Every structure is written in C-alpha cells, then in structure tokens.
Tab-separated table of C-alpha atoms in Angstrom:
chain	number	residue	atom	x	y	z
M	1472	MET	CA	12.844	3.399	25.019
M	1473	ALA	CA	9.174	2.531	25.276
M	1474	ILE	CA	6.342	4.770	26.429
M	1475	GLY	CA	2.748	3.926	27.191
M	1476	ALA	CA	-0.122	6.243	27.697
M	1477	SER	CA	-3.857	6.540	27.351
M	1478	ALA	CA	-6.300	9.364	28.532
M	1479	GLY	CA	-4.369	12.692	28.549
M	1480	ALA	CA	-1.560	11.136	26.370
M	1481	ILE	CA	-1.265	13.931	23.827
M	1482	GLN	CA	-0.862	16.617	26.501
M	1483	ALA	CA	1.745	14.601	28.524
M	1484	LEU	CA	3.689	13.553	25.461
M	1485	SER	CA	3.712	17.201	24.297
M	1486	ARG	CA	5.575	18.044	27.396
M	1487	ILE	CA	8.296	15.431	26.760
M	1488	LEU	CA	8.943	14.731	23.061
M	1489	PRO	CA	9.469	18.329	21.719
M	1490	GLU	CA	12.198	18.689	24.389
M	1491	LEU	CA	14.483	15.965	22.764
M	1492	PRO	CA	17.233	17.487	20.742
M	1493	GLU	CA	17.786	16.560	16.942
M	1494	GLN	CA	20.771	14.581	17.894
M	1495	TYR	CA	18.889	12.311	20.344
M	1496	ARG	CA	19.883	8.688	19.187
M	1497	ILE	CA	17.834	6.324	21.383
M	1498	PRO	CA	14.742	5.068	19.420
M	1499	ILE	CA	11.354	5.673	21.113
M	1500	LEU	CA	8.508	3.354	20.682
M	1501	ILE	CA	5.051	4.590	21.859
M	1502	VAL	CA	1.670	2.970	22.361
M	1503	VAL	CA	-1.198	5.326	22.873
M	1504	HIS	CA	-4.732	3.979	23.318
M	1505	VAL	CA	-6.680	5.482	20.340
M	1506	PRO	CA	-9.900	4.210	18.754
M	1507	ALA	CA	-9.481	2.030	15.654
M	1508	ASP	CA	-10.324	4.902	13.263
M	1509	GLY	CA	-8.314	7.377	15.705
M	1510	SER	CA	-6.354	10.412	15.233
M	1511	ASP	CA	-2.989	10.571	13.259
M	1512	LEU	CA	-0.598	10.841	16.162
M	1513	PRO	CA	2.550	10.809	14.002
M	1514	GLN	CA	1.254	13.668	11.975
M	1515	LEU	CA	0.374	15.620	15.130
M	1516	PHE	CA	3.767	15.146	16.645
M	1517	ARG	CA	5.818	15.562	13.578
M	1518	THR	CA	5.218	19.306	13.636
M	1519	LYS	CA	6.101	19.508	17.326
M	1520	CYS	CA	9.269	17.553	17.467
M	1521	ARG	CA	12.787	17.843	16.250
M	1522	LEU	CA	13.138	14.005	15.793
M	1523	ALA	CA	11.713	11.915	12.917
M	1524	VAL	CA	8.273	10.795	13.858
M	1525	LYS	CA	6.481	7.968	12.077
M	1526	GLU	CA	3.835	5.160	12.286
M	1527	ALA	CA	5.531	1.947	12.969
M	1528	GLU	CA	5.603	-0.423	9.967
M	1529	ASP	CA	5.795	-4.221	10.041
M	1530	LYS	CA	9.225	-5.623	9.818
M	1531	GLU	CA	11.091	-2.350	9.564
M	1532	PRO	CA	14.338	-1.971	11.451
M	1533	ILE	CA	14.288	0.301	14.492
M	1534	LEU	CA	16.533	3.226	13.730
M	1535	PRO	CA	18.192	5.723	16.073
M	1536	GLY	CA	16.795	9.124	16.317
M	1537	THR	CA	13.296	8.039	15.355
M	1538	ILE	CA	9.915	8.080	17.380
M	1539	TYR	CA	7.473	5.300	16.414
M	1540	PHE	CA	3.819	5.261	17.119
M	1541	ALA	CA	1.786	2.060	17.131
M	1542	PRO	CA	-0.755	2.205	14.339
M	1543	PRO	CA	-4.468	2.298	15.614
M	1544	ASP	CA	-6.019	-1.189	16.008
M	1545	TYR	CA	-2.605	-3.075	15.837
M	1546	HIS	CA	-0.292	-4.345	18.418
M	1547	LEU	CA	3.232	-3.109	18.226
M	1548	LEU	CA	6.031	-5.617	19.150
M	1549	VAL	CA	9.711	-5.564	19.014
M	1550	GLU	CA	11.352	-8.737	17.659
M	1551	PRO	CA	14.679	-10.143	19.044
M	1552	ASP	CA	16.569	-8.777	16.199
M	1553	ARG	CA	15.286	-5.349	17.026
M	1554	THR	CA	12.879	-4.999	14.168
M	1555	ILE	CA	9.177	-4.117	14.360
M	1556	SER	CA	6.230	-6.619	14.241
M	1557	LEU	CA	2.707	-5.648	14.054
M	1558	SER	CA	-0.074	-8.071	15.081
M	1559	LEU	CA	-3.898	-8.267	15.153
M	1560	ASP	CA	-3.965	-10.723	18.093
M	1561	ALA	CA	-6.790	-10.036	20.521
M	1562	PRO	CA	-6.929	-6.884	22.554
M	1563	VAL	CA	-5.213	-7.101	25.961
M	1564	LEU	CA	-7.159	-5.346	28.703
M	1565	TYR	CA	-9.655	-4.204	25.898
M	1566	SER	CA	-6.689	-2.429	24.245
M	1567	ARG	CA	-5.214	-2.675	20.921
M	1568	PRO	CA	-2.475	-1.526	20.645
M	1569	SER	CA	-1.590	-2.766	24.236
M	1570	ILE	CA	1.141	-1.238	26.265
M	1571	ASP	CA	1.853	-4.616	27.966
M	1572	VAL	CA	2.522	-6.220	24.501
M	1573	LEU	CA	5.001	-3.490	23.474
M	1574	PHE	CA	6.857	-3.431	26.826
M	1575	GLU	CA	7.051	-7.294	27.222
M	1576	SER	CA	8.348	-7.831	23.753
M	1577	ALA	CA	10.729	-4.851	24.081
M	1578	ALA	CA	12.002	-6.010	27.445
M	1579	ASP	CA	12.862	-9.454	25.721
M	1580	ALA	CA	14.746	-7.570	22.851
M	1581	TYR	CA	16.572	-4.892	24.805
M	1582	GLY	CA	16.923	-6.271	28.249
M	1583	ALA	CA	18.821	-3.904	30.658
M	1584	ASP	CA	19.176	-1.341	27.831
M	1585	LEU	CA	15.333	-0.609	27.866
M	1586	THR	CA	13.705	2.330	29.585
M	1587	GLY	CA	9.947	1.900	30.013
M	1588	ILE	CA	7.716	4.707	30.977
M	1589	ILE	CA	4.088	4.789	31.890
M	1590	LEU	CA	2.180	8.020	31.671
M	1591	THR	CA	-1.369	9.131	32.324
M	1592	GLY	CA	-4.186	6.782	31.508
M	1593	ALA	CA	-7.585	5.426	32.861
M	1594	ASN	CA	-7.099	1.658	32.777
M	1595	GLU	CA	-4.268	-0.770	34.016
M	1596	ASP	CA	-2.613	-1.646	30.723
M	1597	GLY	CA	1.154	-1.320	31.005
M	1598	ALA	CA	1.519	-2.476	34.642
M	1599	ASP	CA	2.495	-6.034	33.736
M	1600	GLY	CA	4.803	-4.677	30.887
M	1601	LEU	CA	6.588	-2.486	33.222
M	1602	VAL	CA	7.159	-5.391	35.540
M	1603	ALA	CA	8.784	-7.191	32.555
M	1604	VAL	CA	10.952	-4.233	31.895
M	1605	ALA	CA	12.198	-4.115	35.395
M	1606	GLN	CA	12.653	-7.887	35.594
M	1607	ALA	CA	14.758	-7.739	32.519
M	1608	GLY	CA	17.033	-5.134	34.297
M	1609	GLY	CA	15.667	-2.123	32.557
M	1610	VAL	CA	14.695	1.219	33.901
M	1611	ALA	CA	11.086	1.664	34.960
M	1612	LEU	CA	9.655	5.261	35.197
M	1613	VAL	CA	6.066	6.239	35.973
M	1614	GLU	CA	4.538	9.649	35.890
M	1615	ASP	CA	3.505	10.828	39.298
M	1616	PRO	CA	-0.251	10.093	39.608
M	1617	ALA	CA	-0.688	13.214	41.494
M	1618	GLU	CA	-0.065	15.255	38.386
M	1619	ALA	CA	-1.352	12.820	35.895
M	1620	PHE	CA	-4.527	13.722	33.894
M	1621	ALA	CA	-5.804	10.174	34.550
M	1622	LYS	CA	-4.319	8.377	37.592
M	1623	ALA	CA	-5.315	4.719	37.155
M	1624	MET	CA	-2.616	3.743	34.788
M	1625	PRO	CA	0.366	5.242	36.637
M	1626	SER	CA	-0.976	4.207	40.015
M	1627	GLY	CA	-1.651	0.591	38.697
M	1628	ALA	CA	1.867	0.544	37.362
M	1629	LEU	CA	3.553	1.787	40.635
M	1630	ALA	CA	1.453	-0.746	42.611
M	1631	ARG	CA	2.480	-3.675	40.474
M	1632	CYS	CA	6.163	-2.600	39.951
M	1633	PRO	CA	7.669	-1.469	43.212
M	1634	GLN	CA	11.064	-1.022	41.503
M	1635	ALA	CA	9.582	1.771	39.443
M	1636	THR	CA	10.540	5.448	39.970
M	1637	ARG	CA	7.744	8.018	40.258
M	1638	LEU	CA	8.630	11.281	38.532
M	1639	SER	CA	7.038	14.461	37.351
M	1640	LEU	CA	6.846	14.975	33.652
M	1641	ASP	CA	9.587	17.567	33.739
M	1642	ALA	CA	11.657	15.114	35.670
M	1643	ILE	CA	10.958	12.308	33.092
M	1644	THR	CA	12.189	14.643	30.497
M	1645	ALA	CA	15.430	15.314	32.391
M	1646	ARG	CA	16.036	11.550	32.832
M	1647	LEU	CA	15.508	10.834	29.162
M	1648	LEU	CA	18.140	13.562	28.351
M	1649	ALA	CA	20.476	12.129	31.077
M	1650	ILE	CA	20.171	8.603	29.747
M	1651	GLU	CA	21.083	9.814	26.305
M	1652	ALA	CA	24.017	11.612	27.773
M	1653	SER	CA	25.408	8.697	29.708
N	927	MET	CA	19.619	-16.455	43.702
N	928	ASP	CA	17.698	-13.156	43.949
N	929	ALA	CA	14.376	-12.877	42.255
N	930	THR	CA	15.560	-10.683	39.427
N	931	LEU	CA	18.310	-13.096	38.417
N	932	GLY	CA	15.860	-16.001	38.693
N	933	ASP	CA	13.639	-14.308	36.240
N	934	ALA	CA	16.410	-13.527	33.828
N	935	VAL	CA	17.391	-17.220	33.984
N	936	SER	CA	13.822	-18.385	33.311
N	937	GLU	CA	13.724	-15.954	30.329
N	938	ALA	CA	16.914	-17.433	28.892
N	939	ILE	CA	15.371	-20.945	29.391
N	940	GLU	CA	12.358	-20.154	27.352
N	941	ASP	CA	14.523	-18.865	24.482
N	942	ILE	CA	15.885	-22.286	24.368
N	943	GLU	CA	12.550	-24.083	24.819
N	944	ILE	CA	10.492	-22.282	22.337
N	945	PRO	CA	12.609	-23.088	19.193
N	946	LEU	CA	12.720	-26.748	20.376
N	947	LEU	CA	8.974	-26.780	20.682
N	948	LEU	CA	8.542	-25.364	17.237
N	949	GLU	CA	10.976	-27.878	15.767
N	950	ALA	CA	9.071	-30.714	17.568
N	951	LEU	CA	5.737	-29.554	16.085
N	952	TYR	CA	7.336	-29.561	12.671
N	953	ARG	CA	9.324	-32.655	12.824
N	954	ARG	CA	6.436	-34.705	14.260
N	955	TYR	CA	3.469	-33.171	12.489
N	956	HIS	CA	4.837	-30.826	9.703
N	957	TYR	CA	3.350	-27.690	11.038
N	958	ASP	CA	6.047	-25.155	10.456
N	959	PHE	CA	5.997	-22.102	12.809
N	960	ARG	CA	9.740	-21.962	13.003
N	961	HIS	CA	9.899	-18.686	10.810
N	962	TYR	CA	6.849	-17.006	12.407
N	963	ALA	CA	7.685	-13.601	13.928
N	964	ARG	CA	9.172	-14.585	17.270
N	965	ALA	CA	7.593	-11.921	19.573
N	966	SER	CA	4.055	-12.689	18.529
N	967	ILE	CA	4.410	-16.547	18.522
N	968	LYS	CA	6.026	-16.376	22.071
N	969	ARG	CA	2.889	-14.562	23.340
N	970	ARG	CA	0.545	-17.060	21.851
N	971	LEU	CA	2.676	-19.830	23.232
N	972	HIS	CA	2.564	-18.254	26.739
N	973	GLN	CA	-1.341	-18.061	26.388
N	974	ALA	CA	-1.337	-21.825	25.413
N	975	ARG	CA	0.855	-22.869	28.258
N	976	GLU	CA	-1.075	-20.895	30.936
N	977	GLN	CA	-4.429	-22.048	29.752
N	978	LEU	CA	-3.563	-25.636	29.061
N	979	GLY	CA	-1.879	-25.747	32.420
N	980	PHE	CA	1.682	-26.750	31.657
N	981	ALA	CA	4.489	-25.905	34.011
N	982	SER	CA	6.934	-25.313	31.218
N	983	PHE	CA	7.365	-25.165	27.455
N	984	SER	CA	9.359	-28.363	27.744
N	985	ALA	CA	6.465	-30.089	29.509
N	986	MET	CA	3.987	-28.791	26.773
N	987	GLN	CA	6.494	-30.080	24.089
N	988	ASP	CA	6.515	-33.433	25.577
N	989	ALA	CA	2.721	-33.607	25.519
N	990	ILE	CA	2.690	-32.393	21.874
N	991	LEU	CA	5.190	-35.153	20.806
N	992	GLN	CA	3.387	-37.885	22.637
N	993	ASP	CA	-0.291	-36.963	21.905
N	994	PRO	CA	-1.616	-36.022	18.433
N	995	ALA	CA	-4.775	-34.653	20.075
N	996	MET	CA	-2.721	-31.662	21.165
N	997	VAL	CA	-2.171	-30.649	17.679
N	998	PRO	CA	-5.537	-29.066	16.909
N	999	ARG	CA	-5.479	-27.209	20.280
N	1000	MET	CA	-2.035	-25.819	19.479
N	1001	LEU	CA	-3.110	-24.742	16.037
N	1002	ASN	CA	-6.127	-22.901	17.646
N	1003	TYR	CA	-3.603	-20.896	19.761
N	1004	LEU	CA	-1.076	-20.394	17.215
N	1005	THR	CA	-3.185	-19.498	14.019
N	1006	VAL	CA	-6.740	-18.539	14.452
N	1007	GLN	CA	-7.734	-14.856	14.592
N	1008	VAL	CA	-11.043	-13.195	14.548
N	1009	SER	CA	-11.644	-11.109	11.528
N	1010	ASP	CA	-14.724	-9.200	10.404
N	1011	MET	CA	-16.691	-9.475	7.156
N	1012	PHE	CA	-15.599	-6.547	4.834
N	1013	ARG	CA	-12.898	-5.703	7.340
N	1014	ASP	CA	-11.342	-2.342	6.145
N	1015	PRO	CA	-14.457	-1.418	4.009
N	1016	SER	CA	-12.205	0.894	1.892
N	1017	TYR	CA	-10.402	-2.120	0.746
N	1018	PHE	CA	-13.440	-3.864	-0.625
N	1019	ARG	CA	-14.524	-0.489	-2.020
N	1020	ALA	CA	-11.279	-0.248	-3.989
N	1021	ILE	CA	-11.621	-3.789	-5.156
N	1022	ARG	CA	-15.234	-3.110	-6.365
N	1023	GLU	CA	-14.471	0.139	-8.033
N	1024	THR	CA	-11.059	-0.180	-9.454
N	1025	VAL	CA	-10.073	-3.962	-9.715
N	1026	ILE	CA	-13.458	-5.541	-10.726
N	1027	PRO	CA	-13.751	-3.506	-14.088
N	1028	HIS	CA	-10.455	-5.297	-15.053
N	1029	LEU	CA	-11.563	-8.753	-13.780
N	1030	ARG	CA	-14.941	-8.391	-15.524
N	1031	THR	CA	-12.989	-8.688	-18.942
N	1032	TYR	CA	-12.023	-12.261	-18.228
N	1033	PRO	CA	-14.407	-15.030	-19.368
N	1034	SER	CA	-13.660	-17.018	-16.227
N	1035	LEU	CA	-11.840	-16.125	-13.017
N	1036	LYS	CA	-9.893	-17.616	-10.246
N	1037	MET	CA	-9.346	-16.057	-6.864
N	1038	TRP	CA	-7.333	-17.238	-3.899
N	1039	ILE	CA	-8.152	-16.094	-0.278
N	1040	ALA	CA	-4.779	-17.192	1.359
N	1041	GLY	CA	-4.992	-17.665	5.161
N	1042	CYS	CA	-8.891	-17.664	5.193
N	1043	SER	CA	-9.249	-18.448	8.844
N	1044	ASN	CA	-12.909	-18.711	9.788
N	1045	GLY	CA	-14.099	-17.531	6.423
N	1046	GLU	CA	-15.119	-13.944	7.012
N	1047	GLU	CA	-13.058	-12.679	4.006
N	1048	VAL	CA	-14.139	-15.365	1.490
N	1049	HIS	CA	-17.809	-14.780	2.256
N	1050	SER	CA	-17.170	-11.033	1.728
N	1051	PHE	CA	-15.664	-11.702	-1.593
N	1052	ALA	CA	-18.503	-14.119	-2.615
N	1053	ILE	CA	-21.104	-11.558	-1.749
N	1054	LEU	CA	-19.162	-8.732	-3.476
N	1055	LEU	CA	-18.959	-11.017	-6.725
N	1056	ARG	CA	-22.530	-11.919	-6.535
N	1057	GLU	CA	-23.468	-8.119	-6.422
N	1058	GLU	CA	-21.213	-7.591	-9.393
N	1059	GLY	CA	-22.749	-10.530	-11.254
N	1060	LEU	CA	-19.309	-12.353	-11.390
N	1061	LEU	CA	-19.734	-15.043	-8.904
N	1062	ASP	CA	-20.920	-17.580	-11.388
N	1063	ARG	CA	-17.869	-17.364	-13.382
N	1064	THR	CA	-15.515	-17.356	-10.613
N	1065	MET	CA	-13.701	-20.081	-8.683
N	1066	LEU	CA	-12.546	-19.053	-5.223
N	1067	TYR	CA	-9.779	-20.941	-3.393
N	1068	ALA	CA	-10.001	-20.421	0.333
N	1069	THR	CA	-6.946	-21.864	2.038
N	1070	ASP	CA	-5.544	-22.188	5.608
N	1071	ILE	CA	-3.388	-24.548	7.606
N	1072	ASN	CA	-5.829	-25.036	10.445
N	1073	PRO	CA	-8.529	-27.762	9.739
N	1074	ALA	CA	-10.840	-26.334	12.428
N	1075	ALA	CA	-10.682	-22.955	10.812
N	1076	LEU	CA	-11.492	-24.469	7.340
N	1077	ALA	CA	-14.385	-26.387	8.787
N	1078	ALA	CA	-15.735	-23.164	10.330
N	1079	ALA	CA	-15.221	-21.388	7.113
N	1080	SER	CA	-16.973	-23.952	5.067
N	1081	ALA	CA	-19.913	-23.839	7.548
N	1082	GLY	CA	-20.452	-20.102	7.232
N	1083	VAL	CA	-21.937	-19.691	10.601
N	1084	TYR	CA	-21.225	-16.612	12.837
N	1085	PRO	CA	-22.507	-15.394	16.143
N	1086	LEU	CA	-25.331	-12.892	15.643
N	1087	ASP	CA	-23.776	-10.308	17.756
N	1088	ARG	CA	-21.033	-9.931	15.099
N	1089	ILE	CA	-23.601	-9.103	12.319
N	1090	LYS	CA	-24.081	-5.483	13.176
N	1091	ALA	CA	-20.407	-4.728	12.502
N	1092	PHE	CA	-20.495	-6.890	9.365
N	1093	THR	CA	-23.480	-4.980	8.139
N	1094	THR	CA	-21.940	-1.606	8.699
N	1095	ASN	CA	-18.741	-2.734	6.943
N	1096	HIS	CA	-20.643	-4.057	4.139
N	1097	GLN	CA	-22.469	-0.778	3.524
N	1098	ARG	CA	-19.275	1.271	3.797
N	1099	SER	CA	-17.656	-0.987	1.257
N	1100	GLY	CA	-20.292	0.123	-1.284
N	1101	GLY	CA	-22.333	-2.928	-0.918
N	1102	LYS	CA	-25.260	-2.925	-3.403
N	1103	SER	CA	-27.612	-5.394	-1.477
N	1104	SER	CA	-28.470	-5.844	2.089
N	1105	LEU	CA	-26.356	-8.289	4.042
N	1106	SER	CA	-29.376	-9.817	5.494
N	1107	ASP	CA	-30.195	-11.186	1.954
N	1108	TYR	CA	-27.469	-13.746	2.572
N	1109	TYR	CA	-28.130	-15.156	5.861
N	1110	THR	CA	-30.784	-16.678	8.069
N	1111	ALA	CA	-30.869	-15.891	11.837
N	1112	ALA	CA	-31.440	-18.876	14.192
N	1113	TYR	CA	-30.707	-19.393	17.836
N	1114	GLY	CA	-28.166	-16.591	18.137
N	1115	ARG	CA	-26.451	-17.504	15.004
N	1116	ALA	CA	-26.323	-16.187	11.485
N	1117	VAL	CA	-26.195	-19.050	8.881
N	1118	PHE	CA	-24.835	-17.812	5.620
N	1119	ASP	CA	-26.419	-19.060	2.345
N	1120	LYS	CA	-24.608	-22.026	0.998
N	1121	SER	CA	-24.967	-20.795	-2.571
N	1122	LEU	CA	-22.320	-18.319	-1.670
N	1123	ARG	CA	-20.071	-21.208	-1.055
N	1124	SER	CA	-20.910	-23.126	-4.250
N	1125	ARG	CA	-17.988	-21.676	-6.138
N	1126	VAL	CA	-15.494	-21.896	-3.100
N	1127	VAL	CA	-13.070	-24.752	-2.772
N	1128	PHE	CA	-11.756	-24.916	0.812
N	1129	SER	CA	-8.401	-26.481	0.976
N	1130	ASP	CA	-5.459	-27.129	3.331
N	1131	HIS	CA	-2.575	-25.179	2.103
N	1132	SER	CA	0.659	-23.708	3.711
N	1133	LEU	CA	2.350	-20.592	2.535
N	1134	VAL	CA	5.325	-22.001	4.528
N	1135	THR	CA	5.699	-25.355	3.031
N	1136	ASP	CA	3.282	-25.791	-0.031
N	1137	ALA	CA	3.781	-24.811	-3.613
N	1138	VAL	CA	1.803	-22.928	-6.222
N	1139	PHE	CA	-1.502	-24.708	-7.136
N	1140	ALA	CA	-3.357	-22.628	-9.664
N	1141	GLU	CA	-3.092	-19.368	-11.699
N	1142	CYS	CA	-5.252	-16.814	-10.008
N	1143	GLN	CA	-6.237	-13.319	-11.269
N	1144	LEU	CA	-6.662	-12.041	-7.733
N	1145	ILE	CA	-5.116	-13.075	-4.532
N	1146	SER	CA	-6.119	-11.554	-1.212
N	1147	CYS	CA	-3.893	-12.345	1.690
N	1148	ARG	CA	-4.554	-9.861	4.508
N	1149	ASN	CA	-2.975	-9.884	7.959
N	1150	VAL	CA	-1.394	-13.207	7.533
N	1151	MET	CA	2.148	-12.321	6.619
N	1152	ILE	CA	2.517	-9.962	9.575
N	1153	TYR	CA	2.979	-13.161	11.629
N	1154	PHE	CA	5.894	-14.199	9.474
N	1155	ASP	CA	9.489	-13.245	9.642
N	1156	ARG	CA	11.052	-11.473	6.693
N	1157	PRO	CA	12.512	-14.570	4.802
N	1158	LEU	CA	9.195	-16.373	5.179
N	1159	GLN	CA	7.199	-13.227	3.997
N	1160	ASP	CA	9.507	-13.397	0.872
N	1161	ARG	CA	8.682	-17.064	0.388
N	1162	ALA	CA	4.978	-16.300	0.619
N	1163	ILE	CA	5.149	-13.354	-1.793
N	1164	GLY	CA	7.179	-15.483	-4.137
N	1165	LEU	CA	4.306	-18.036	-4.244
N	1166	PHE	CA	1.775	-15.132	-5.053
N	1167	ARG	CA	4.123	-13.840	-7.794
N	1168	ASP	CA	4.307	-17.311	-9.353
N	1169	SER	CA	0.538	-17.657	-9.056
N	1170	LEU	CA	-0.442	-14.427	-10.772
N	1171	PRO	CA	-0.597	-13.830	-14.406
N	1172	ARG	CA	0.700	-10.563	-15.866
N	1173	ARG	CA	-1.621	-7.890	-14.604
N	1174	GLY	CA	-2.960	-10.126	-11.800
N	1175	PHE	CA	-3.965	-8.513	-8.555
N	1176	LEU	CA	-2.463	-8.972	-4.945
N	1177	GLY	CA	-4.289	-7.353	-1.931
N	1178	LEU	CA	-2.445	-7.205	1.390
N	1179	GLY	CA	-3.489	-5.996	4.854
N	1180	SER	CA	-3.699	-2.163	5.550
N	1181	LYS	CA	-0.309	-2.270	7.444
N	1182	GLU	CA	1.419	-4.644	5.029
N	1183	SER	CA	3.551	-3.775	2.041
N	1184	LEU	CA	5.856	-5.212	-0.474
N	1185	ARG	CA	8.410	-2.460	0.189
N	1186	PHE	CA	10.864	-4.545	2.179
N	1187	SER	CA	10.357	-7.523	-0.056
N	1188	GLU	CA	12.969	-9.031	-2.429
N	1189	HIS	CA	10.103	-9.371	-5.030
N	1190	ASN	CA	8.909	-5.882	-4.945
N	1191	ARG	CA	10.048	-5.197	-8.377
N	1192	ALA	CA	7.719	-7.920	-9.801
N	1193	PHE	CA	4.698	-5.790	-8.586
N	1194	THR	CA	3.280	-2.280	-9.316
N	1195	GLU	CA	1.352	-0.201	-6.781
N	1196	PHE	CA	-2.286	-0.309	-8.072
N	1197	VAL	CA	-4.157	1.314	-5.231
N	1198	SER	CA	-1.388	2.109	-2.922
N	1199	ASP	CA	-3.511	3.417	0.033
N	1200	GLU	CA	-5.292	0.030	0.127
N	1201	ARG	CA	-2.178	-2.148	-0.527
N	1202	ILE	CA	-3.424	-3.430	-3.820
N	1203	TYR	CA	-0.619	-4.468	-6.214
N	1204	GLN	CA	-0.532	-5.560	-9.870
N	1205	ARG	CA	1.839	-8.052	-11.238
N	1206	ASN	CA	4.030	-6.584	-13.905
N	1207	ASP	CA	6.310	-8.067	-16.608
N	1208	GLN	CA	9.435	-8.497	-14.333
C-alpha cells in the first residue's frame, strides 16, 4: 500500500493510521512532502500507531505490519524484489521525496496488489503515480477534495486518473480495513 | 485490446528491453549498470528515452550499439547527480573533529573520494585539509566512471548561484576560513583555486569492474552505493575493506549503512550518526 500527501498530511494520516489494528499485515509506504531538515514523522506516528513505524532504509526488505516513511530529501522507491531503494535523483515537481517516484516504482513491483492513496496537498505530485497504479491493475483512492485541507493534490489526481475512487478519510480507513480482511 | 491491457503489455516489454540495453552497454563499451538498483535506473532510462526522442528502449539500444557518441550522453543520464559542497555539514564536522585528530598522526596520507561526480566533495575535503594544515601531506584520489564528470571535477568551476548554499554548509561544518578565500567569481561562475587540486589525482575507476589501486587512510563514498543492488554494494564495500589499513576510515551517505552488508564485521561504527566506520582487525 502506498500513500502520498503534502500540506495537511499529518492531520489526515492521524485519522487513518492509528485506526489500523496490530494484526494489520499489508505494509504501508508513505511519502509526505517535508523540508530537507524536516520533522521526524516516524517518531511522531510511532506513539500514535499500533503498527511498527520507521523511516525507510536503503535495501531493506519490506515487511508486513510495518509503516515506512520516506526520509526527508530522498526519493523512496520499491525494487522489483520488494526491497526499498533510496535515491538522490533530482526533485520531481519540486519534490523530493516525490509521490510519483514511489507510486510508479511500487506499481511496477506490486502490480494489481497495490493500493495507491492520494491525500491532501497543495501541488500535483502523485497524479502521474496514481495513473501508474491504476494502469498496473491496482486500486486508486483519493481523498475527497471537498474535505481535504489542501485541494490541489487530490483534485489533480482525480482529474488525471478517472479510474480513481473519491472517498472521505473515514471511508478510506474503512477500505483499508476491508482490503486487509479480503 | 483495451487500454489497460495495452499498458500492461508495454510494461512487460520494457522489462525485457531494459536488461538487454544494459547488457549491450556493457558488452560494447564495458560500462556495467547491470547491477544498479533497477527502479532508479529505470526512471533514468525513461528520462533518457523521452529527452533523446526514441520510440522505444530497443531503438535506443540500437543507437547505442551503432554510435559511440551516444555513450557520453547515456552516462550523463545514468550517473551524474548534483551534490553540494560540504553536503551534510555534520558529516564534515565529524570528520574534522573526530577523524582528523587520528589522521594527523600519519606522516603522509592518502584519501579516496569514490564516485566524485562533479567534484563538490573532493573540493570540500581539500578545503578542510588545507584548514587543518594537512593538505600538503595528503594525496587525494577522486574517481568516477564518467569522463565528463571527471573533467568538470578537475576544472572546479561551479555556477555562482550555488555558492550561497556551499558557503552556509561550509560554515555549519565548522569551517575555519571563508569559502570566498578559495574561489574567484567571474561571469556568473565561481572558479575554485587550482592549488586545491594540486594534491588530487582524478581518475577513471569503476566500483563495479575495477580493483583496489592504493591503500588509503580515509575513503569517502557517499550516496553512490544507494544506486547499487545489494550484491554490487557488497563488491564495492569489499574493495573499500581491502583498500583500508587497520584503523582506516570509511564514510558513507547519511542514509547508507553497512548493516545489511556481508562485510559488516570488518568495520566498527566510529561516528554512527554520521555513518563513519573504522576498519578493524577482522
């Protein structure tokens, strides 16, 4: 599962991640746009979540029941063997980490097994990535722009990716629980 | 065929084409990207294909095989990355405060900046060594596989608009002088003093295919191995192990570590937050 968010991300993620039970097995990879010397998101969410939360490390295997955050100033990619790669390639849409980079590589690695979720944000990073998720047969979900703190990112994703489903944060949480149960 | 299936098929074709293209580049020109981390190299190849205007990776492969002039262009897509001088200032501060006191005890020193790209890091080390009074007794090897990057590194010319960031980093790293002492500004460019490079040997060397060439007391190889797959990382780390004397130092990028390496027992963490390791007896 891959999640991308920018402005308003902490509040939105705080509505979703703490709801996931200890037994939740699907690994979750998250890109949030933060400044290069930005805040310690894994630390922040570790105290709120029942799942293991960590900063993604280069070449580590992606394990069930774990939430991985992209480190500030690095792109986060999934390799075909489902391990993590980091990169310092140029920012994409002024963003590093970039949601597109995570989603496109994760779509390659996971294909139809991937769920990609775009939450609140003020730029259009993530729209191309969500298209890649849908084209690989995965599930594309977008936070309803009407309730998002910043609308540009979810609106951009919905415009670019017509297959995507628009949902409230509570409905996204319910979907994540349902996907795990199925 | 519906659009979704068509996209899935073209994805699968790419997964055939990319390894073939990398094999062609290796067999024809001995540039070996076959064990680079696949997700990153794929993104870079996509950029190359789009910007060079090829319809497919197979068409680009054909051009590479037929036309050696394609090689430098491919290398610029596949290898070059922009770095900053004194990138991660706390790394250079740790080198200055905790590694330099050890290095100072040697009558002469060798250092290796592996994967030097356009030379920001080797200039940073030269300035740090000059400030610490060690440059005159140090030999620095700056290596890369990309001839264009080596040429840029040995020219030491950077756009003036990057100098502000370099200067801030230098100060944060504990710099004892002013960065402006080391360059002349002209025509929008900063030209770094050639005396900084008088102790530097710029050389073509591949961590993928070449061997150990010198014993070095310090090796700095930052944000190079994140582009390698794990077996290739182990090869490179093995080269570093064999190039370091006992108590020699290895500095990695801030998100790199030896934790997943088969060689990790040969090293001891020296400044763990800064990913500085020391060669031990094993």
